[in-house]
mmCIF file of N, CA and C in Angstrom:
data_model
loop_
_atom_site.group_PDB
_atom_site.id
_atom_site.type_symbol
_atom_site.label_atom_id
_atom_site.label_comp_id
_atom_site.label_asym_id
_atom_site.label_seq_id
_atom_site.Cartn_x
_atom_site.Cartn_y
_atom_site.Cartn_z
ATOM 1 N N MET A 108 93.321 41.377 202.806
ATOM 2 C CA MET A 108 91.764 41.316 203.117
ATOM 3 C C MET A 108 91.432 42.098 202.662
ATOM 4 N N LEU A 109 90.190 42.313 202.163
ATOM 5 C CA LEU A 109 89.474 43.366 201.002
ATOM 6 C C LEU A 109 88.059 43.976 202.051
ATOM 7 N N THR A 110 88.365 44.290 202.468
ATOM 8 C CA THR A 110 86.821 45.022 203.100
ATOM 9 C C THR A 110 86.260 46.252 202.562
ATOM 10 N N SER A 111 84.897 45.996 202.695
ATOM 11 C CA SER A 111 84.288 47.397 201.660
ATOM 12 C C SER A 111 83.521 47.809 202.783
ATOM 13 N N LEU A 112 83.865 49.592 202.913
ATOM 14 C CA LEU A 112 82.927 50.718 203.374
ATOM 15 C C LEU A 112 81.386 51.417 203.301
ATOM 16 N N GLU A 113 80.763 50.660 203.453
ATOM 17 C CA GLU A 113 79.443 52.433 203.031
ATOM 18 C C GLU A 113 79.893 53.771 203.232
ATOM 19 N N LEU A 114 79.763 54.519 202.630
ATOM 20 C CA LEU A 114 79.761 55.848 203.340
ATOM 21 C C LEU A 114 78.611 56.438 202.684
ATOM 22 N N PHE A 115 77.819 57.525 203.399
ATOM 23 C CA PHE A 115 77.172 58.809 202.852
ATOM 24 C C PHE A 115 77.213 59.430 202.834
ATOM 25 N N PHE A 116 76.656 60.813 200.920
ATOM 26 C CA PHE A 116 77.196 61.560 201.699
ATOM 27 C C PHE A 116 74.938 62.181 201.004
ATOM 28 N N SER A 117 75.267 63.122 201.944
ATOM 29 C CA SER A 117 73.582 63.387 202.155
ATOM 30 C C SER A 117 73.202 63.037 202.263
ATOM 31 N N GLN A 118 71.712 63.327 201.629
ATOM 32 C CA GLN A 118 71.078 61.359 202.210
ATOM 33 C C GLN A 118 70.400 61.709 200.635
ATOM 34 N N TYR A 119 71.235 61.847 199.497
ATOM 35 C CA TYR A 119 71.015 61.543 198.406
ATOM 36 C C TYR A 119 71.786 60.476 196.952
ATOM 37 N N TYR A 120 73.743 60.615 198.560
ATOM 38 C CA TYR A 120 74.782 59.132 197.362
ATOM 39 C C TYR A 120 75.247 59.341 198.405
ATOM 40 N N THR A 121 75.433 57.937 197.690
ATOM 41 C CA THR A 121 76.141 56.400 198.170
ATOM 42 C C THR A 121 77.451 56.240 197.847
ATOM 43 N N ILE A 122 78.235 56.029 198.664
ATOM 44 C CA ILE A 122 79.656 56.123 197.627
ATOM 45 C C ILE A 122 79.791 54.911 198.513
ATOM 46 N N LYS A 123 80.349 53.689 197.773
ATOM 47 C CA LYS A 123 80.535 52.757 197.731
ATOM 48 C C LYS A 123 82.573 53.063 198.280
ATOM 49 N N ALA A 124 83.189 52.917 199.436
ATOM 50 C CA ALA A 124 85.219 53.393 198.901
ATOM 51 C C ALA A 124 85.574 51.448 199.626
ATOM 52 N N MET A 125 86.297 50.987 198.836
ATOM 53 C CA MET A 125 87.555 50.213 198.481
ATOM 54 C C MET A 125 88.544 50.001 199.888
ATOM 55 N N ILE A 126 88.626 49.716 200.884
ATOM 56 C CA ILE A 126 89.982 50.131 202.307
ATOM 57 C C ILE A 126 91.020 48.577 201.602
ATOM 58 N N PHE A 127 91.897 49.043 201.407
ATOM 59 C CA PHE A 127 93.244 47.625 200.587
ATOM 60 C C PHE A 127 93.847 48.017 201.807
ATOM 61 N N ASN A 128 93.940 47.514 202.883
ATOM 62 C CA ASN A 128 94.908 47.056 204.335
ATOM 63 C C ASN A 128 95.042 48.673 204.797
ATOM 64 N N ARG A 129 95.037 50.047 204.962
ATOM 65 C CA ARG A 129 96.068 50.788 204.432
ATOM 66 C C ARG A 129 95.264 52.403 204.726
ATOM 67 N N ARG A 130 95.142 52.634 205.671
ATOM 68 C CA ARG A 130 94.925 54.326 206.557
ATOM 69 C C ARG A 130 94.269 54.837 204.510
ATOM 70 N N GLU A 131 93.435 55.283 204.040
ATOM 71 C CA GLU A 131 92.641 56.515 203.075
ATOM 72 C C GLU A 131 92.528 57.393 203.536
ATOM 73 N N THR A 132 92.680 58.063 203.037
ATOM 74 C CA THR A 132 92.092 59.610 203.118
ATOM 75 C C THR A 132 91.264 60.179 201.852
ATOM 76 N N PHE A 133 89.688 60.731 202.609
ATOM 77 C CA PHE A 133 88.987 61.048 201.315
ATOM 78 C C PHE A 133 88.654 62.250 201.110
ATOM 79 N N ILE A 134 88.203 63.780 199.771
ATOM 80 C CA ILE A 134 87.629 64.338 200.117
ATOM 81 C C ILE A 134 86.441 63.980 199.638
ATOM 82 N N PHE A 135 84.916 63.696 199.919
ATOM 83 C CA PHE A 135 83.747 63.444 199.782
ATOM 84 C C PHE A 135 83.392 65.715 199.375
ATOM 85 N N GLU A 136 83.377 65.062 197.199
ATOM 86 C CA GLU A 136 82.135 66.099 196.793
ATOM 87 C C GLU A 136 81.265 65.084 196.132
ATOM 88 N N PRO A 137 79.832 65.810 195.933
ATOM 89 C CA PRO A 137 79.286 65.632 195.692
ATOM 90 C C PRO A 137 79.592 64.404 193.308
ATOM 91 N N HIS A 138 79.757 63.702 193.349
ATOM 92 C CA HIS A 138 79.758 62.500 192.271
ATOM 93 C C HIS A 138 81.315 62.615 192.392
ATOM 94 N N SER A 139 82.140 62.430 193.035
ATOM 95 C CA SER A 139 84.076 62.043 192.756
ATOM 96 C C SER A 139 84.702 62.347 194.535
ATOM 97 N N ILE A 140 85.455 61.277 194.446
ATOM 98 C CA ILE A 140 86.134 60.678 195.493
ATOM 99 C C ILE A 140 87.266 61.208 195.428
ATOM 100 N N LEU A 141 87.902 62.017 195.811
ATOM 101 C CA LEU A 141 88.979 62.183 196.150
ATOM 102 C C LEU A 141 90.196 61.500 197.009
ATOM 103 N N MET A 142 91.414 60.606 196.686
ATOM 104 C CA MET A 142 92.446 60.399 197.668
ATOM 105 C C MET A 142 93.434 61.438 198.060
ATOM 106 N N VAL A 143 93.393 61.993 199.273
ATOM 107 C CA VAL A 143 94.727 62.116 199.271
ATOM 108 C C VAL A 143 95.319 61.785 200.343
ATOM 109 N N ASN A 144 96.440 61.909 199.335
ATOM 110 C CA ASN A 144 97.911 61.656 200.204
ATOM 111 C C ASN A 144 98.320 61.757 202.378
ATOM 112 N N MET A 145 98.854 61.313 202.098
ATOM 113 C CA MET A 145 99.199 61.965 204.127
ATOM 114 C C MET A 145 100.088 63.139 203.551
ATOM 115 N N LEU A 146 100.960 64.253 204.691
ATOM 116 C CA LEU A 146 102.279 64.737 204.476
ATOM 117 C C LEU A 146 103.003 64.868 205.510
ATOM 118 N N PHE A 147 103.852 64.284 205.515
ATOM 119 C CA PHE A 147 105.335 64.305 206.057
ATOM 120 C C PHE A 147 106.844 65.935 206.115
ATOM 121 N N ILE A 148 107.406 66.075 207.495
ATOM 122 C CA ILE A 148 108.405 66.297 207.630
ATOM 123 C C ILE A 148 109.080 65.844 207.848
ATOM 124 N N THR A 149 110.596 65.183 207.484
ATOM 125 C CA THR A 149 110.898 64.341 208.036
ATOM 126 C C THR A 149 112.656 65.788 208.655
ATOM 127 N N LEU A 150 113.050 65.490 209.742
ATOM 128 C CA LEU A 150 113.952 66.090 210.027
ATOM 129 C C LEU A 150 115.274 65.142 210.414
ATOM 130 N N CYS A 151 115.986 65.261 209.827
ATOM 131 C CA CYS A 151 117.456 64.235 210.000
ATOM 132 C C CYS A 151 119.044 64.852 209.741
ATOM 133 N N ARG A 152 119.740 63.997 210.209
ATOM 134 C CA ARG A 152 120.437 64.699 210.876
ATOM 135 C C ARG A 152 122.010 63.585 209.609
ATOM 136 N N PHE A 153 123.100 63.705 209.598
ATOM 137 C CA PHE A 153 123.557 63.080 208.536
ATOM 138 C C PHE A 153 124.473 61.662 209.992
ATOM 139 N N ARG A 154 124.818 60.598 209.560
ATOM 140 C CA ARG A 154 124.816 60.167 210.762
ATOM 141 C C ARG A 154 126.871 59.776 210.713
ATOM 142 N N LYS A 155 127.308 60.553 209.309
ATOM 143 C CA LYS A 155 129.161 60.948 209.405
ATOM 144 C C LYS A 155 128.804 61.863 207.993
ATOM 145 N N LYS A 156 129.734 62.580 208.060
ATOM 146 C CA LYS A 156 129.912 63.263 206.528
ATOM 147 C C LYS A 156 129.889 63.063 205.353
ATOM 148 N N PRO A 157 129.206 64.139 205.067
ATOM 149 C CA PRO A 157 128.500 62.950 203.753
ATOM 150 C C PRO A 157 129.377 63.243 202.475
ATOM 151 N N THR A 158 129.471 62.096 201.714
ATOM 152 C CA THR A 158 129.834 62.631 200.162
ATOM 153 C C THR A 158 129.186 62.016 199.515
ATOM 154 N N LYS A 159 129.723 62.800 198.422
ATOM 155 C CA LYS A 159 128.651 61.142 197.270
ATOM 156 C C LYS A 159 128.396 60.723 196.500
ATOM 157 N N GLU A 160 129.029 60.529 197.062
ATOM 158 C CA GLU A 160 128.283 57.960 197.053
ATOM 159 C C GLU A 160 127.192 58.030 198.139
ATOM 160 N N MET A 161 127.525 58.926 198.764
ATOM 161 C CA MET A 161 125.993 58.584 199.849
ATOM 162 C C MET A 161 125.141 59.212 199.677
ATOM 163 N N MET A 162 125.291 60.362 198.621
ATOM 164 C CA MET A 162 124.572 61.255 197.409
ATOM 165 C C MET A 162 123.745 59.867 196.694
ATOM 166 N N ALA A 163 124.547 59.718 195.827
ATOM 167 C CA ALA A 163 123.893 58.958 194.828
ATOM 168 C C ALA A 163 123.612 57.424 195.009
ATOM 169 N N GLU A 164 124.073 56.798 196.244
ATOM 170 C CA GLU A 164 122.823 55.894 197.091
ATOM 171 C C GLU A 164 121.698 56.734 197.656
ATOM 172 N N ALA A 165 121.686 57.778 198.367
ATOM 173 C CA ALA A 165 120.054 58.431 198.711
ATOM 174 C C ALA A 165 119.105 58.273 197.571
ATOM 175 N N GLN A 166 120.174 59.245 195.795
ATOM 176 C CA GLN A 166 118.958 59.442 195.075
ATOM 177 C C GLN A 166 118.520 58.873 194.695
ATOM 178 N N ARG A 167 119.271 56.870 195.304
ATOM 179 C CA ARG A 167 119.006 55.473 194.687
ATOM 180 C C ARG A 167 117.462 55.631 195.390
ATOM 181 N N LEU A 168 117.692 55.965 196.969
ATOM 182 C CA LEU A 168 116.618 55.500 197.244
ATOM 183 C C LEU A 168 115.228 56.346 197.750
ATOM 184 N N PHE A 169 115.931 57.397 196.188
ATOM 185 C CA PHE A 169 113.930 58.526 196.569
ATOM 186 C C PHE A 169 113.621 57.922 195.400
ATOM 187 N N GLU A 170 114.700 57.193 194.572
ATOM 188 C CA GLU A 170 113.927 56.790 193.250
ATOM 189 C C GLU A 170 113.476 55.146 193.765
ATOM 190 N N GLU A 171 113.484 54.676 194.452
ATOM 191 C CA GLU A 171 113.231 53.569 195.078
ATOM 192 C C GLU A 171 111.984 53.267 194.870
ATOM 193 N N ALA A 172 111.136 54.806 196.240
ATOM 194 C CA ALA A 172 110.096 54.863 197.272
ATOM 195 C C ALA A 172 109.612 55.802 196.765
ATOM 196 N N ALA A 173 109.768 56.545 195.111
ATOM 197 C CA ALA A 173 108.700 56.616 194.439
ATOM 198 C C ALA A 173 108.103 55.790 193.725
ATOM 199 N N LYS A 174 108.538 55.026 193.455
ATOM 200 C CA LYS A 174 107.685 53.700 192.778
ATOM 201 C C LYS A 174 106.914 53.312 193.664
ATOM 202 N N GLU A 175 107.287 53.829 195.571
ATOM 203 C CA GLU A 175 105.710 52.784 196.017
ATOM 204 C C GLU A 175 105.192 53.931 196.402
ATOM 205 N N GLY A 176 104.783 55.181 195.701
ATOM 206 C CA GLY A 176 104.252 55.995 195.823
ATOM 207 C C GLY A 176 104.305 56.690 196.917
ATOM 208 N N VAL A 177 105.038 57.662 197.146
ATOM 209 C CA VAL A 177 106.286 58.642 197.890
ATOM 210 C C VAL A 177 106.856 59.602 197.106
ATOM 211 N N LYS A 178 105.915 60.775 197.518
ATOM 212 C CA LYS A 178 106.616 61.914 196.286
ATOM 213 C C LYS A 178 106.815 62.326 197.332
ATOM 214 N N ILE A 179 109.083 63.230 196.562
ATOM 215 C CA ILE A 179 109.520 64.482 197.645
ATOM 216 C C ILE A 179 108.757 65.795 196.764
ATOM 217 N N LEU A 180 108.047 66.327 198.195
ATOM 218 C CA LEU A 180 107.686 67.494 197.575
ATOM 219 C C LEU A 180 109.250 68.906 197.600
ATOM 220 N N GLY A 181 109.908 68.915 198.890
ATOM 221 C CA GLY A 181 110.832 69.429 199.235
ATOM 222 C C GLY A 181 112.273 68.436 199.518
ATOM 223 N N ILE A 182 113.587 68.682 199.177
ATOM 224 C CA ILE A 182 114.156 68.259 200.118
ATOM 225 C C ILE A 182 116.196 69.863 200.323
ATOM 226 N N TYR A 183 116.156 69.570 202.037
ATOM 227 C CA TYR A 183 116.255 71.028 201.897
ATOM 228 C C TYR A 183 117.267 71.177 203.281
ATOM 229 N N TRP A 184 119.054 71.486 202.455
ATOM 230 C CA TRP A 184 120.229 71.863 203.890
ATOM 231 C C TRP A 184 119.933 72.750 204.605
ATOM 232 N N VAL A 185 119.924 71.989 206.017
ATOM 233 C CA VAL A 185 119.841 73.482 206.906
ATOM 234 C C VAL A 185 121.294 73.409 207.740
ATOM 235 N N LEU A 186 120.733 75.189 208.078
ATOM 236 C CA LEU A 186 121.644 74.914 208.869
ATOM 237 C C LEU A 186 121.501 74.608 211.014
ATOM 238 N N GLY A 187 122.031 74.250 211.613
ATOM 239 C CA GLY A 187 121.111 74.259 213.343
ATOM 240 C C GLY A 187 121.523 72.808 213.350
ATOM 241 N N ARG A 188 120.057 72.413 214.253
ATOM 242 C CA ARG A 188 120.240 70.744 215.278
ATOM 243 C C ARG A 188 120.461 70.033 213.856
ATOM 244 N N TYR A 189 119.380 70.270 213.175
ATOM 245 C CA TYR A 189 119.436 69.406 211.584
ATOM 246 C C TYR A 189 119.980 69.644 210.025
ATOM 247 N N ASP A 190 120.539 68.669 209.313
ATOM 248 C CA ASP A 190 121.549 68.991 208.464
ATOM 249 C C ASP A 190 120.467 68.961 206.598
ATOM 250 N N VAL A 191 119.346 68.099 207.306
ATOM 251 C CA VAL A 191 118.423 68.058 206.435
ATOM 252 C C VAL A 191 117.065 68.024 206.744
ATOM 253 N N VAL A 192 116.304 68.806 206.131
ATOM 254 C CA VAL A 192 114.662 68.227 206.104
ATOM 255 C C VAL A 192 114.137 68.193 204.696
ATOM 256 N N LEU A 193 113.805 67.255 204.848
ATOM 257 C CA LEU A 193 112.455 66.454 203.549
ATOM 258 C C LEU A 193 111.672 66.310 203.903
ATOM 259 N N VAL A 194 110.606 67.049 203.371
ATOM 260 C CA VAL A 194 108.973 67.015 202.836
ATOM 261 C C VAL A 194 108.237 66.434 201.695
ATOM 262 N N SER A 195 107.994 65.924 202.414
ATOM 263 C CA SER A 195 106.944 64.455 200.928
ATOM 264 C C SER A 195 105.116 64.473 201.771
ATOM 265 N N GLU A 196 104.651 63.819 200.865
ATOM 266 C CA GLU A 196 103.462 62.662 200.431
ATOM 267 C C GLU A 196 103.529 61.937 200.727
ATOM 268 N N CYS A 197 103.335 60.935 202.018
ATOM 269 C CA CYS A 197 102.814 59.053 200.973
ATOM 270 C C CYS A 197 101.429 59.379 201.201
ATOM 271 N N PRO A 198 101.374 57.573 200.466
ATOM 272 C CA PRO A 198 100.097 57.402 200.773
ATOM 273 C C PRO A 198 99.454 57.032 202.163
ATOM 274 N N ASP A 199 100.396 56.606 202.888
ATOM 275 C CA ASP A 199 100.129 55.982 204.445
ATOM 276 C C ASP A 199 101.434 57.156 204.990
ATOM 277 N N GLU A 200 101.032 56.472 206.766
ATOM 278 C CA GLU A 200 101.890 56.426 207.496
ATOM 279 C C GLU A 200 102.843 55.176 207.327
ATOM 280 N N LYS A 201 102.626 53.471 207.240
ATOM 281 C CA LYS A 201 103.535 52.645 206.743
ATOM 282 C C LYS A 201 105.284 53.212 205.496
ATOM 283 N N THR A 202 103.793 53.173 204.666
ATOM 284 C CA THR A 202 105.175 53.773 203.762
ATOM 285 C C THR A 202 106.277 54.924 203.710
ATOM 286 N N HIS A 203 105.709 55.753 204.916
ATOM 287 C CA HIS A 203 106.960 56.396 204.846
ATOM 288 C C HIS A 203 107.440 55.889 205.895
ATOM 289 N N MET A 204 107.011 54.965 206.345
ATOM 290 C CA MET A 204 108.627 54.229 207.862
ATOM 291 C C MET A 204 108.944 53.685 207.076
ATOM 292 N N LYS A 205 109.141 53.376 205.911
ATOM 293 C CA LYS A 205 109.732 52.346 205.467
ATOM 294 C C LYS A 205 110.825 52.789 204.705
ATOM 295 N N MET A 206 110.287 54.147 204.272
ATOM 296 C CA MET A 206 111.300 55.198 203.237
ATOM 297 C C MET A 206 112.755 55.319 204.712
ATOM 298 N N ALA A 207 111.737 56.224 205.554
ATOM 299 C CA ALA A 207 113.733 55.864 206.955
ATOM 300 C C ALA A 207 113.402 55.127 207.277
ATOM 301 N N ILE A 208 112.948 53.853 207.179
ATOM 302 C CA ILE A 208 114.269 53.010 207.687
ATOM 303 C C ILE A 208 115.594 52.477 206.931
ATOM 304 N N ARG A 209 114.878 52.506 205.009
ATOM 305 C CA ARG A 209 115.943 52.356 204.613
ATOM 306 C C ARG A 209 117.210 53.640 204.416
ATOM 307 N N PHE A 210 116.544 55.262 205.142
ATOM 308 C CA PHE A 210 118.318 55.469 204.532
ATOM 309 C C PHE A 210 118.881 55.897 206.002
ATOM 310 N N GLY A 211 118.261 54.933 207.263
ATOM 311 C CA GLY A 211 119.240 54.737 208.483
ATOM 312 C C GLY A 211 120.588 54.747 208.188
ATOM 313 N N ASP A 212 121.392 53.834 207.678
ATOM 314 C CA ASP A 212 122.274 54.402 207.299
ATOM 315 C C ASP A 212 123.218 55.657 207.262
ATOM 316 N N ILE A 213 122.285 56.438 206.053
ATOM 317 C CA ILE A 213 122.974 57.029 205.857
ATOM 318 C C ILE A 213 122.424 58.653 206.993
ATOM 319 N N VAL A 214 121.294 58.094 207.664
ATOM 320 C CA VAL A 214 120.651 59.615 207.974
ATOM 321 C C VAL A 214 119.929 59.265 209.310
ATOM 322 N N SER A 215 119.576 60.483 210.576
ATOM 323 C CA SER A 215 119.137 59.431 211.353
ATOM 324 C C SER A 215 117.263 60.682 211.273
ATOM 325 N N THR A 216 116.251 59.994 211.477
ATOM 326 C CA THR A 216 115.136 61.163 211.380
ATOM 327 C C THR A 216 114.312 60.808 212.166
ATOM 328 N N GLU A 217 113.605 61.755 212.463
ATOM 329 C CA GLU A 217 112.334 62.440 213.194
ATOM 330 C C GLU A 217 111.507 62.585 212.514
ATOM 331 N N SER A 218 110.392 62.085 211.607
ATOM 332 C CA SER A 218 109.677 62.139 211.027
ATOM 333 C C SER A 218 108.566 63.378 211.789
ATOM 334 N N LEU A 219 107.231 63.425 210.991
ATOM 335 C CA LEU A 219 106.327 65.054 211.680
ATOM 336 C C LEU A 219 104.930 64.571 210.827
ATOM 337 N N VAL A 220 104.255 64.227 211.028
ATOM 338 C CA VAL A 220 102.968 64.360 210.148
ATOM 339 C C VAL A 220 102.326 65.920 210.334
ATOM 340 N N ALA A 221 102.119 66.210 208.903
ATOM 341 C CA ALA A 221 101.459 67.998 208.915
ATOM 342 C C ALA A 221 100.168 67.763 208.174
ATOM 343 N N VAL A 222 99.553 68.609 208.635
ATOM 344 C CA VAL A 222 98.087 68.972 207.648
ATOM 345 C C VAL A 222 98.644 70.637 207.740
ATOM 346 N N ARG A 223 97.923 70.972 206.675
ATOM 347 C CA ARG A 223 98.545 71.993 205.763
ATOM 348 C C ARG A 223 96.987 72.951 206.329
ATOM 349 N N SER A 224 97.130 74.321 206.588
ATOM 350 C CA SER A 224 96.799 74.882 207.428
ATOM 351 C C SER A 224 95.333 75.148 206.704
ATOM 352 N N GLU A 225 95.016 75.270 205.980
ATOM 353 C CA GLU A 225 93.490 75.867 205.307
ATOM 354 C C GLU A 225 92.176 74.460 205.451
ATOM 355 N N GLU A 226 93.476 73.260 205.957
ATOM 356 C CA GLU A 226 92.579 71.920 206.494
ATOM 357 C C GLU A 226 92.814 71.763 207.876
ATOM 358 N N ALA A 227 93.610 72.627 208.356
ATOM 359 C CA ALA A 227 93.232 72.389 210.060
ATOM 360 C C ALA A 227 92.444 73.838 210.805
ATOM 361 N N VAL A 228 92.403 74.629 209.359
ATOM 362 C CA VAL A 228 91.422 75.657 210.060
ATOM 363 C C VAL A 228 89.987 75.616 210.261
ATOM 364 N N LYS A 229 89.573 73.851 208.754
ATOM 365 C CA LYS A 229 88.392 73.990 208.802
ATOM 366 C C LYS A 229 87.465 73.155 210.024
ATOM 367 N N LEU A 230 88.647 72.546 210.863
ATOM 368 C CA LEU A 230 88.579 71.767 212.455
ATOM 369 C C LEU A 230 87.930 73.360 213.551
ATOM 370 N N LEU A 231 88.302 74.234 212.975
ATOM 371 C CA LEU A 231 88.364 74.497 214.087
ATOM 372 C C LEU A 231 86.678 74.942 214.357
ATOM 373 N N THR A 232 86.074 74.858 212.928
ATOM 374 C CA THR A 232 84.873 75.240 213.125
ATOM 375 C C THR A 232 83.171 74.086 213.677
#
């Protein structure tokens, strides 16, 4: 279902945005709208000892996720409580959840929504 949302930028600008059944974040500037993806940090633990076949399957799943708008910013193997830290941008939380569920046979996940520090600092004023 398509809904229309009218937003006003100061007294001079009217911006019409179409929201397609998902949460979208917009940054408003005169004469432009920029969609911003949500940032996620995913903490992963392997369910069993990793193999080359598991890594090939993970690569296939990443490629599948990319077709749905997921952008992988970094994958890090780490020491400690978790085995892998994944940093990604997704159009919304549902897309991220779908990706995490697909990886369920390979890893258990804990996902965090992140906000860039410069955006968080703006919230302080």
